[in-house]
Structures are given as structure tokens and as C-alpha cells.
Amino acid sequence: GEEFFVSIAGPALSLAPMVLAFALCEIVDPWSRPLADFLWIFAATTAALNFLNLLPFWPLDGGRCLRAVVHAFEPRAALWASLGMSAAFAAAAVTVGSVLLLLVALLGVATVRPGARELPGMTKGEAALALGAYVFTAAAHFAGGALILSVYL
């Protein structure tokens, strides 16, 4: 469970500044349009970047979260889930033509160690709760960054 909570901590903690910046941009808009614009751009960019980090690709945080959840339900499937997420990441990198993303995907494959001793995982109940936290966090970041994501993706 520790791997999941370490991986979700950054994106989950960034929800507070994102929501605060969105709220403040509405409050300061009548007095300072440039400040309101800055706050909106900060919030939307934070949301979009965290959403991309939470995509279920190994070795991104989203892939690490899902590997921990899969391990709780079927420990033997965690390795295959990681390899599948790496393959999907590599396919996405090739599709968008990004050499940098392809290198990250290949480095992710290198971090998957078959036969490595797994640490004790979460119980199935903890994994279900963790999956709910992951989905909520990813959905909140998607909602916050939807406009930026739609422009660039």
C-alpha cells in the first residue's frame, strides 16, 4: 500500500492549490483581470499536468497506483499489468511521434523486474478504497484541466 500512497500523494495534494486558484480567480477578477488570468492558467495547468501524470502508464504515478491495486487483487498479474502499461505508453509515444515519451516508456520497462520480491500489498478492501481515491483524483484533475487538454491533445 505504501507505493500507492506515495504515488498518489503529489497529485492528491495538488488538488487544494488548484481549487483555491480557481476560486480566487473568480474573486479577484473584478479588481485585477491579469491576476485572475494568472490564477486560472496556474490552476488549469496544474490540473492538466497532474491528469497526464495519473494516466495508467507505467512508470508514471498513475501506472504505479494501478499496479499496487492490481497486486492487491491478483499479485501474479501485477508484472503483466506493468508490462502492458509500458507497451501502451510506448504505443502512445509512437502515435504522437515523441522520442522523449518513448524513452520514458522504455525506461519504465527496465524498472519492471520479474522475480523481484514484492512488498506486502494492500488488502482488497484497501485496494478498492485506493482505486476510488485514484479515480476521484484523476477525474478532478481532468475536470480542472479539460480546456488545456482539449487544446493540446
mmCIF file of C-alpha atoms in Angstrom:
data_model
loop_
_atom_site.group_PDB
_atom_site.id
_atom_site.type_symbol
_atom_site.label_atom_id
_atom_site.label_comp_id
_atom_site.label_asym_id
_atom_site.label_seq_id
_atom_site.Cartn_x
_atom_site.Cartn_y
_atom_site.Cartn_z
ATOM 1 C CA GLY A 1 0.000 0.000 0.000
ATOM 2 C CA GLU A 2 2.911 2.333 0.579
ATOM 3 C CA GLU A 3 3.740 2.511 -3.144
ATOM 4 C CA PHE A 4 0.175 3.566 -3.926
ATOM 5 C CA PHE A 5 0.050 6.296 -1.309
ATOM 6 C CA VAL A 6 3.455 7.681 -2.240
ATOM 7 C CA SER A 7 2.394 7.782 -5.903
ATOM 8 C CA ILE A 8 -0.984 9.419 -5.291
ATOM 9 C CA ALA A 9 0.298 11.917 -2.701
ATOM 10 C CA GLY A 10 1.602 14.535 -5.138
ATOM 11 C CA PRO A 11 -1.460 14.681 -7.387
ATOM 12 C CA ALA A 12 -3.845 14.479 -4.421
ATOM 13 C CA LEU A 13 -2.101 17.278 -2.532
ATOM 14 C CA SER A 14 -2.144 19.483 -5.631
ATOM 15 C CA LEU A 15 -5.951 19.438 -5.607
ATOM 16 C CA ALA A 16 -6.021 22.076 -2.844
ATOM 17 C CA PRO A 17 -3.947 24.750 -4.638
ATOM 18 C CA MET A 18 -5.788 24.010 -7.887
ATOM 19 C CA VAL A 19 -9.225 24.521 -6.312
ATOM 20 C CA LEU A 20 -8.008 27.556 -4.364
ATOM 21 C CA ALA A 21 -6.603 29.172 -7.516
ATOM 22 C CA PHE A 22 -9.840 28.541 -9.432
ATOM 23 C CA ALA A 23 -11.852 30.066 -6.564
ATOM 24 C CA LEU A 24 -9.547 33.057 -6.183
ATOM 25 C CA CYS A 25 -9.591 33.816 -9.904
ATOM 26 C CA GLU A 26 -13.354 34.379 -9.639
ATOM 27 C CA ILE A 27 -12.950 36.563 -6.558
ATOM 28 C CA VAL A 28 -10.138 38.786 -7.885
ATOM 29 C CA ASP A 29 -11.485 39.089 -11.434
ATOM 30 C CA PRO A 30 -13.438 42.327 -10.789
ATOM 31 C CA TRP A 31 -10.335 44.030 -9.356
ATOM 32 C CA SER A 32 -7.461 42.577 -11.385
ATOM 33 C CA ARG A 33 -8.051 40.768 -14.638
ATOM 34 C CA PRO A 34 -4.344 39.908 -15.147
ATOM 35 C CA LEU A 35 -4.149 38.304 -11.687
ATOM 36 C CA ALA A 36 -7.358 36.384 -12.351
ATOM 37 C CA ASP A 37 -5.941 35.165 -15.672
ATOM 38 C CA PHE A 38 -2.704 34.087 -13.962
ATOM 39 C CA LEU A 39 -4.618 32.163 -11.288
ATOM 40 C CA TRP A 40 -6.788 30.443 -13.897
ATOM 41 C CA ILE A 41 -3.772 29.455 -16.020
ATOM 42 C CA PHE A 42 -1.951 28.187 -12.908
ATOM 43 C CA ALA A 43 -4.941 26.093 -11.824
ATOM 44 C CA ALA A 44 -5.690 24.679 -15.275
ATOM 45 C CA THR A 45 -2.035 23.865 -15.988
ATOM 46 C CA THR A 46 -1.635 22.194 -12.593
ATOM 47 C CA ALA A 47 -4.738 20.132 -13.290
ATOM 48 C CA ALA A 48 -3.693 19.130 -16.810
ATOM 49 C CA LEU A 49 -0.164 18.102 -15.804
ATOM 50 C CA ASN A 50 -1.407 16.076 -12.853
ATOM 51 C CA PHE A 51 -4.038 14.381 -15.017
ATOM 52 C CA LEU A 52 -1.350 13.357 -17.511
ATOM 53 C CA ASN A 53 0.779 12.052 -14.623
ATOM 54 C CA LEU A 54 -2.186 9.952 -13.464
ATOM 55 C CA LEU A 55 -2.690 8.230 -16.815
ATOM 56 C CA PRO A 56 -2.382 4.463 -16.337
ATOM 57 C CA PHE A 57 1.059 4.180 -17.941
ATOM 58 C CA TRP A 58 3.989 2.589 -16.157
ATOM 59 C CA PRO A 59 6.235 4.276 -14.769
ATOM 60 C CA LEU A 60 4.035 7.360 -14.304
ATOM 61 C CA ASP A 61 2.284 7.769 -10.946
ATOM 62 C CA GLY A 62 -0.998 6.514 -12.424
ATOM 63 C CA GLY A 63 0.693 3.295 -13.532
ATOM 64 C CA ARG A 64 2.257 2.845 -10.116
ATOM 65 C CA CYS A 65 -1.126 3.347 -8.448
ATOM 66 C CA LEU A 66 -2.839 0.825 -10.700
ATOM 67 C CA ARG A 67 -0.038 -1.709 -10.283
ATOM 68 C CA ALA A 68 -0.478 -1.530 -6.498
ATOM 69 C CA VAL A 69 -4.247 -2.051 -6.874
ATOM 70 C CA VAL A 70 -3.807 -4.953 -9.306
ATOM 71 C CA HIS A 71 -1.270 -6.514 -6.942
ATOM 72 C CA ALA A 72 -3.841 -6.466 -4.128
ATOM 73 C CA PHE A 73 -6.369 -8.399 -6.205
ATOM 74 C CA GLU A 74 -4.015 -10.700 -8.152
ATOM 75 C CA PRO A 75 -0.310 -10.473 -7.214
ATOM 76 C CA ARG A 76 0.851 -12.506 -10.212
ATOM 77 C CA ALA A 77 -0.903 -10.112 -12.609
ATOM 78 C CA ALA A 78 0.995 -7.035 -11.353
ATOM 79 C CA LEU A 79 4.031 -7.796 -13.526
ATOM 80 C CA TRP A 80 1.874 -8.261 -16.635
ATOM 81 C CA ALA A 81 -0.099 -5.116 -15.837
ATOM 82 C CA SER A 82 3.150 -3.125 -15.640
ATOM 83 C CA LEU A 83 4.402 -4.559 -18.917
ATOM 84 C CA GLY A 84 1.034 -3.880 -20.571
ATOM 85 C CA MET A 85 1.001 -0.295 -19.335
ATOM 86 C CA SER A 86 4.557 0.173 -20.621
ATOM 87 C CA ALA A 87 3.572 -1.208 -24.026
ATOM 88 C CA ALA A 88 0.536 1.099 -24.141
ATOM 89 C CA PHE A 89 2.758 4.046 -23.180
ATOM 90 C CA ALA A 90 5.250 3.162 -25.928
ATOM 91 C CA ALA A 91 2.407 2.836 -28.461
ATOM 92 C CA ALA A 92 1.040 6.241 -27.424
ATOM 93 C CA ALA A 93 4.535 7.742 -27.753
ATOM 94 C CA VAL A 94 4.940 6.322 -31.252
ATOM 95 C CA THR A 95 1.449 7.507 -32.205
ATOM 96 C CA VAL A 96 2.198 11.116 -31.209
ATOM 97 C CA GLY A 97 5.758 10.868 -32.539
ATOM 98 C CA SER A 98 7.521 11.697 -29.278
ATOM 99 C CA VAL A 99 11.004 10.267 -28.861
ATOM 100 C CA LEU A 100 11.169 11.561 -25.271
ATOM 101 C CA LEU A 101 7.977 9.756 -24.255
ATOM 102 C CA LEU A 102 9.221 6.605 -25.976
ATOM 103 C CA LEU A 103 12.435 6.782 -23.947
ATOM 104 C CA VAL A 104 10.422 7.189 -20.727
ATOM 105 C CA ALA A 105 8.318 4.162 -21.700
ATOM 106 C CA LEU A 106 11.442 2.096 -22.405
ATOM 107 C CA LEU A 107 12.976 3.177 -19.090
ATOM 108 C CA GLY A 108 9.729 2.093 -17.457
ATOM 109 C CA VAL A 109 10.104 -1.397 -18.931
ATOM 110 C CA ALA A 110 13.610 -1.513 -17.466
ATOM 111 C CA THR A 111 12.201 -0.871 -13.977
ATOM 112 C CA VAL A 112 9.864 -3.877 -14.172
ATOM 113 C CA ARG A 113 11.770 -6.690 -12.533
ATOM 114 C CA PRO A 114 10.352 -10.189 -12.987
ATOM 115 C CA GLY A 115 11.030 -12.326 -9.959
ATOM 116 C CA ALA A 116 11.621 -9.319 -7.704
ATOM 117 C CA ARG A 117 10.310 -9.830 -4.197
ATOM 118 C CA GLU A 118 7.090 -7.895 -3.808
ATOM 119 C CA LEU A 119 6.454 -5.993 -0.617
ATOM 120 C CA PRO A 120 3.283 -6.861 1.270
ATOM 121 C CA GLY A 121 0.431 -5.160 -0.536
ATOM 122 C CA MET A 122 -2.911 -3.748 0.421
ATOM 123 C CA THR A 123 -5.921 -5.785 1.377
ATOM 124 C CA LYS A 124 -8.684 -5.972 -1.220
ATOM 125 C CA GLY A 125 -10.781 -3.520 0.786
ATOM 126 C CA GLU A 126 -7.907 -1.044 0.992
ATOM 127 C CA ALA A 127 -7.284 -1.512 -2.734
ATOM 128 C CA ALA A 128 -10.931 -0.752 -3.546
ATOM 129 C CA LEU A 129 -10.737 2.431 -1.456
ATOM 130 C CA ALA A 130 -7.428 3.327 -3.088
ATOM 131 C CA LEU A 131 -8.919 2.807 -6.545
ATOM 132 C CA GLY A 132 -11.763 5.165 -5.632
ATOM 133 C CA ALA A 133 -9.234 7.783 -4.494
ATOM 134 C CA TYR A 134 -7.311 7.352 -7.748
ATOM 135 C CA VAL A 135 -10.425 7.732 -9.914
ATOM 136 C CA PHE A 136 -11.626 10.781 -7.955
ATOM 137 C CA THR A 137 -8.222 12.480 -8.118
ATOM 138 C CA ALA A 138 -7.818 11.801 -11.840
ATOM 139 C CA ALA A 139 -11.378 12.983 -12.572
ATOM 140 C CA ALA A 140 -10.886 16.192 -10.578
ATOM 141 C CA HIS A 141 -7.683 16.962 -12.447
ATOM 142 C CA PHE A 142 -9.318 16.125 -15.769
ATOM 143 C CA ALA A 143 -12.206 18.486 -14.993
ATOM 144 C CA GLY A 144 -9.825 21.260 -13.976
ATOM 145 C CA GLY A 145 -7.553 20.859 -16.980
ATOM 146 C CA ALA A 146 -10.125 19.900 -19.606
ATOM 147 C CA LEU A 147 -9.796 23.100 -21.608
ATOM 148 C CA ILE A 148 -5.997 22.903 -21.813
ATOM 149 C CA LEU A 149 -6.117 19.173 -22.519
ATOM 150 C CA SER A 150 -8.624 19.681 -25.347
ATOM 151 C CA VAL A 151 -6.391 22.280 -26.965
ATOM 152 C CA TYR A 152 -3.181 20.259 -26.832
ATOM 153 C CA LEU A 153 -4.366 16.672 -27.181
#
